[in-house]
PDB file of C-alpha atoms and ligand atoms in Angstrom:
ATOM      1  CA  MET A1398      37.103 110.102 -92.295  1.00 95.00           C
ATOM      2  CA  LYS A1399      38.963 106.786 -92.395  1.00 97.00           C
ATOM      3  CA  LEU A1400      41.196 105.036 -89.877  1.00 98.00           C
ATOM      4  CA  ASP A1401      43.660 102.221 -90.367  1.00 98.00           C
ATOM      5  CA  ILE A1402      42.792  99.557 -87.795  1.00 98.00           C
ATOM      6  CA  LEU A1403      45.491  96.891 -88.142  1.00 98.00           C
ATOM      7  CA  GLY A1404      45.400  97.179 -91.930  1.00 98.00           C
ATOM      8  CA  GLU A1405      41.622  97.468 -92.247  1.00 98.00           C
ATOM      9  CA  LYS A1406      40.098 100.750 -93.388  1.00 98.00           C
ATOM     10  CA  TYR A1407      37.345 101.877 -91.030  1.00 98.00           C
ATOM     11  CA  LYS A1408      34.995 104.749 -91.807  1.00 98.00           C
ATOM     12  CA  VAL A1409      34.289 106.977 -88.823  1.00 98.00           C
ATOM     13  CA  LYS A1410      30.957 108.754 -89.088  1.00 97.00           C
ATOM     14  CA  GLU A1411      28.931 111.124 -86.959  1.00 96.00           C
ATOM     15  CA  THR A1412      25.343 109.989 -87.336  1.00 96.00           C
ATOM     16  CA  ASN A1413      21.985 109.955 -85.573  1.00 94.00           C
ATOM     17  CA  GLY A1414      19.055 107.576 -85.536  1.00 93.00           C
ATOM     18  CA  GLU A1415      17.202 104.977 -83.533  1.00 93.00           C
ATOM     19  CA  GLN A1416      20.154 102.577 -83.458  1.00 93.00           C
ATOM     20  CA  TYR A1417      21.636 104.572 -80.576  1.00 94.00           C
ATOM     21  CA  GLU A1418      18.553 103.878 -78.455  1.00 92.00           C
ATOM     22  CA  LYS A1419      18.574 100.246 -79.571  1.00 91.00           C
ATOM     23  CA  PHE A1420      22.195  99.816 -78.470  1.00 88.00           C
ATOM     24  CA  GLU A1421      21.743 102.131 -75.461  1.00 92.00           C
ATOM     25  CA  ALA A1422      24.988 103.812 -76.472  1.00 94.00           C
ATOM     26  CA  ASP A1423      26.317 107.023 -77.976  1.00 96.00           C
ATOM     27  CA  GLY A1424      28.618 105.143 -80.305  1.00 97.00           C
ATOM     28  CA  PHE A1425      28.935 101.729 -81.871  1.00 96.00           C
ATOM     29  CA  CYS A1426      31.311  99.781 -84.045  1.00 96.00           C
ATOM     30  CA  GLU A1427      30.058  97.743 -87.013  1.00 96.00           C
ATOM     31  CA  TRP A1428      32.983  95.363 -87.433  1.00 95.00           C
ATOM     32  CA  TRP A1429      31.753  93.628 -90.565  1.00 96.00           C
ATOM     33  CA  ALA A1430      30.923  96.926 -92.283  1.00 97.00           C
ATOM     34  CA  LYS A1431      34.192  98.458 -91.006  1.00 98.00           C
ATOM     35  CA  GLU A1432      32.345 101.471 -89.627  1.00 98.00           C
ATOM     36  CA  ILE A1433      32.464 103.372 -86.365  1.00 98.00           C
ATOM     37  CA  HIS A1434      29.440 105.534 -85.614  1.00 97.00           C
ATOM     38  CA  ILE A1435      29.448 108.372 -83.111  1.00 97.00           C
ATOM     39  CA  LYS A1436      26.199 110.143 -82.199  1.00 96.00           C
ATOM     40  CA  ASP A1437      26.415 113.521 -83.861  1.00 94.00           C
ATOM     41  CA  ASP A1438      25.237 115.668 -80.945  1.00 90.00           C
ATOM     42  CA  ILE A1439      27.023 114.164 -77.942  1.00 90.00           C
ATOM     43  CA  GLY A1440      29.763 116.780 -77.884  1.00 83.00           C
ATOM     44  CA  GLU A1441      27.309 119.620 -77.377  1.00 84.00           C
ATOM     45  CA  GLN A1442      27.548 121.095 -73.915  1.00 83.00           C
ATOM     46  CA  LYS A1443      24.079 121.825 -72.564  1.00 81.00           C
ATOM     47  CA  GLU A1444      23.639 124.441 -69.859  1.00 82.00           C
ATOM     48  CA  ASP A1445      22.041 122.128 -67.283  1.00 85.00           C
ATOM     49  CA  CYS A1446      24.536 119.302 -67.806  1.00 82.00           C
ATOM     50  CA  LEU A1447      27.438 118.905 -65.382  1.00 82.00           C
ATOM     51  CA  MET A1448      29.254 116.382 -67.595  1.00 85.00           C
ATOM     52  CA  ASN A1449      32.177 117.522 -69.721  1.00 89.00           C
ATOM     53  CA  MET A1450      30.551 116.526 -73.003  1.00 91.00           C
ATOM     54  CA  LYS A1451      33.661 117.158 -75.097  1.00 92.00           C
ATOM     55  CA  GLU A1452      35.688 114.710 -72.976  1.00 94.00           C
ATOM     56  CA  TYR A1453      32.755 112.254 -72.967  1.00 94.00           C
ATOM     57  CA  ARG A1454      32.625 112.404 -76.791  1.00 95.00           C
ATOM     58  CA  ASN A1455      36.393 111.896 -77.061  1.00 96.00           C
ATOM     59  CA  ASN A1456      36.223 108.907 -74.734  1.00 97.00           C
ATOM     60  CA  THR A1457      33.329 107.453 -76.763  1.00 97.00           C
ATOM     61  CA  ILE A1458      35.454 107.729 -79.918  1.00 97.00           C
ATOM     62  CA  ARG A1459      38.399 106.028 -78.195  1.00 98.00           C
ATOM     63  CA  HIS A1460      36.045 103.326 -76.840  1.00 98.00           C
ATOM     64  CA  GLU A1461      34.731 102.404 -80.296  1.00 98.00           C
ATOM     65  CA  ILE A1462      38.240 102.389 -81.762  1.00 98.00           C
ATOM     66  CA  VAL A1463      39.358  99.987 -79.014  1.00 98.00           C
ATOM     67  CA  HIS A1464      36.441  97.665 -79.947  1.00 98.00           C
ATOM     68  CA  ALA A1465      37.674  97.733 -83.557  1.00 98.00           C
ATOM     69  CA  PHE A1466      41.285  96.962 -82.578  1.00 98.00           C
ATOM     70  CA  LEU A1467      40.222  94.028 -80.400  1.00 98.00           C
ATOM     71  CA  PHE A1468      37.996  92.664 -83.165  1.00 98.00           C
ATOM     72  CA  GLU A1469      40.681  92.991 -85.845  1.00 98.00           C
ATOM     73  CA  SER A1470      43.174  91.338 -83.482  1.00 97.00           C
ATOM     74  CA  GLY A1471      40.921  88.303 -83.203  1.00 97.00           C
ATOM     75  CA  MET A1472      40.483  88.875 -79.478  1.00 96.00           C
ATOM     76  CA  LYS A1473      37.091  87.183 -79.404  1.00 95.00           C
ATOM     77  CA  LYS A1474      37.086  86.895 -75.627  1.00 96.00           C
ATOM     78  CA  TYR A1475      37.519  90.668 -75.211  1.00 96.00           C
ATOM     79  CA  GLU A1476      36.063  92.357 -78.317  1.00 96.00           C
ATOM     80  CA  ARG A1477      32.641  92.681 -76.617  1.00 96.00           C
ATOM     81  CA  ASP A1478      33.949  93.056 -73.069  1.00 98.00           C
ATOM     82  CA  GLU A1479      32.703  96.529 -72.169  1.00 97.00           C
ATOM     83  CA  GLU A1480      34.734  96.661 -68.950  1.00 98.00           C
ATOM     84  CA  ILE A1481      38.112  95.986 -70.574  1.00 98.00           C
ATOM     85  CA  VAL A1482      37.261  98.183 -73.591  1.00 98.00           C
ATOM     86  CA  GLU A1483      36.320 101.094 -71.334  1.00 98.00           C
ATOM     87  CA  TRP A1484      39.405 100.589 -69.159  1.00 98.00           C
ATOM     88  CA  ILE A1485      41.643 100.804 -72.221  1.00 98.00           C
ATOM     89  CA  ALA A1486      39.728 103.820 -73.623  1.00 98.00           C
ATOM     90  CA  ARG A1487      40.073 105.743 -70.353  1.00 98.00           C
ATOM     91  CA  ASN A1488      43.716 104.898 -69.787  1.00 98.00           C
ATOM     92  CA  ILE A1489      45.347 104.626 -73.206  1.00 97.00           C
ATOM     93  CA  LEU A1490      46.501 108.258 -73.259  1.00 97.00           C
ATOM     94  CA  LYS A1491      47.946 107.984 -69.746  1.00 97.00           C
ATOM     95  CA  ILE A1492      49.739 104.751 -70.630  1.00 98.00           C
ATOM     96  CA  ASN A1493      51.149 106.277 -73.811  1.00 97.00           C
ATOM     97  CA  GLU A1494      52.298 109.382 -71.917  1.00 97.00           C
ATOM     98  CA  GLN A1495      54.245 107.275 -69.394  1.00 97.00           C
ATOM     99  CA  CYS A1496      55.716 105.092 -72.156  1.00 96.00           C
ATOM    100  CA  GLU A1497      56.925 108.165 -74.040  1.00 96.00           C
ATOM    101  CA  LYS A1498      58.344 109.633 -70.829  1.00 96.00           C
ATOM    102  CA  ALA A1499      60.296 106.434 -70.162  1.00 95.00           C
ATOM    103  CA  ILE A1500      61.523 106.183 -73.756  1.00 94.00           C
ATOM    104  CA  LYS A1501      62.677 109.827 -73.805  1.00 94.00           C
ATOM    105  CA  GLY A1502      64.186 109.530 -70.343  1.00 92.00           C
ATOM    106  CA  LEU A1503      66.148 106.443 -71.265  1.00 92.00           C
ATOM    107  CA  SER A1504      67.239 107.910 -74.606  1.00 84.00           C
ATOM    108  CA  ASN A1505      68.574 111.035 -72.889  1.00 78.00           C
ATOM    109  CA  ASN A1506      70.562 109.047 -70.351  1.00 73.00           C
ATOM    110  CA  LYS A1507      72.290 106.581 -72.674  1.00 70.00           C
ATOM    111  CA  GLY A1508      75.226 105.016 -70.981  1.00 61.00           C
ATOM    112  CA  GLU A1509      73.984 105.960 -67.545  1.00 62.00           C
ATOM    113  CA  ARG A1510      72.973 102.949 -65.487  1.00 63.00           C
ATOM    114  CA  CYS A1511      71.194 102.794 -62.197  1.00 57.00           C
TER     115      CYS A1511
HETATM  116 ZN1  LIG B 106      31.418  99.309 -76.058  1.00 67.50          ZN
END
């Protein structure tokens, strides 16, 4: 599948291979190739694993997309900053939810001031 990252078309692929061990990651973003790779088996829930693998996979996808957005924005200081990338990946849905709540709340109360 393809994503539009600030006007650039990125391919998103589920793959496997030694690059995941090399990067010590379950996903990676190849900025210059415009590709996001997600390890193809990370969403599989194994019986002895306590992690929610579906949520882990979803967060990994968000994480790599955030890398792509920072790169395409020219945010050189932050595009490789794993801490800020992970913070955004973990919180972007919560931020969006609160933004939408505020926008809807304000739209429904037009004319009402506090
Ligand atoms: Zn990362």
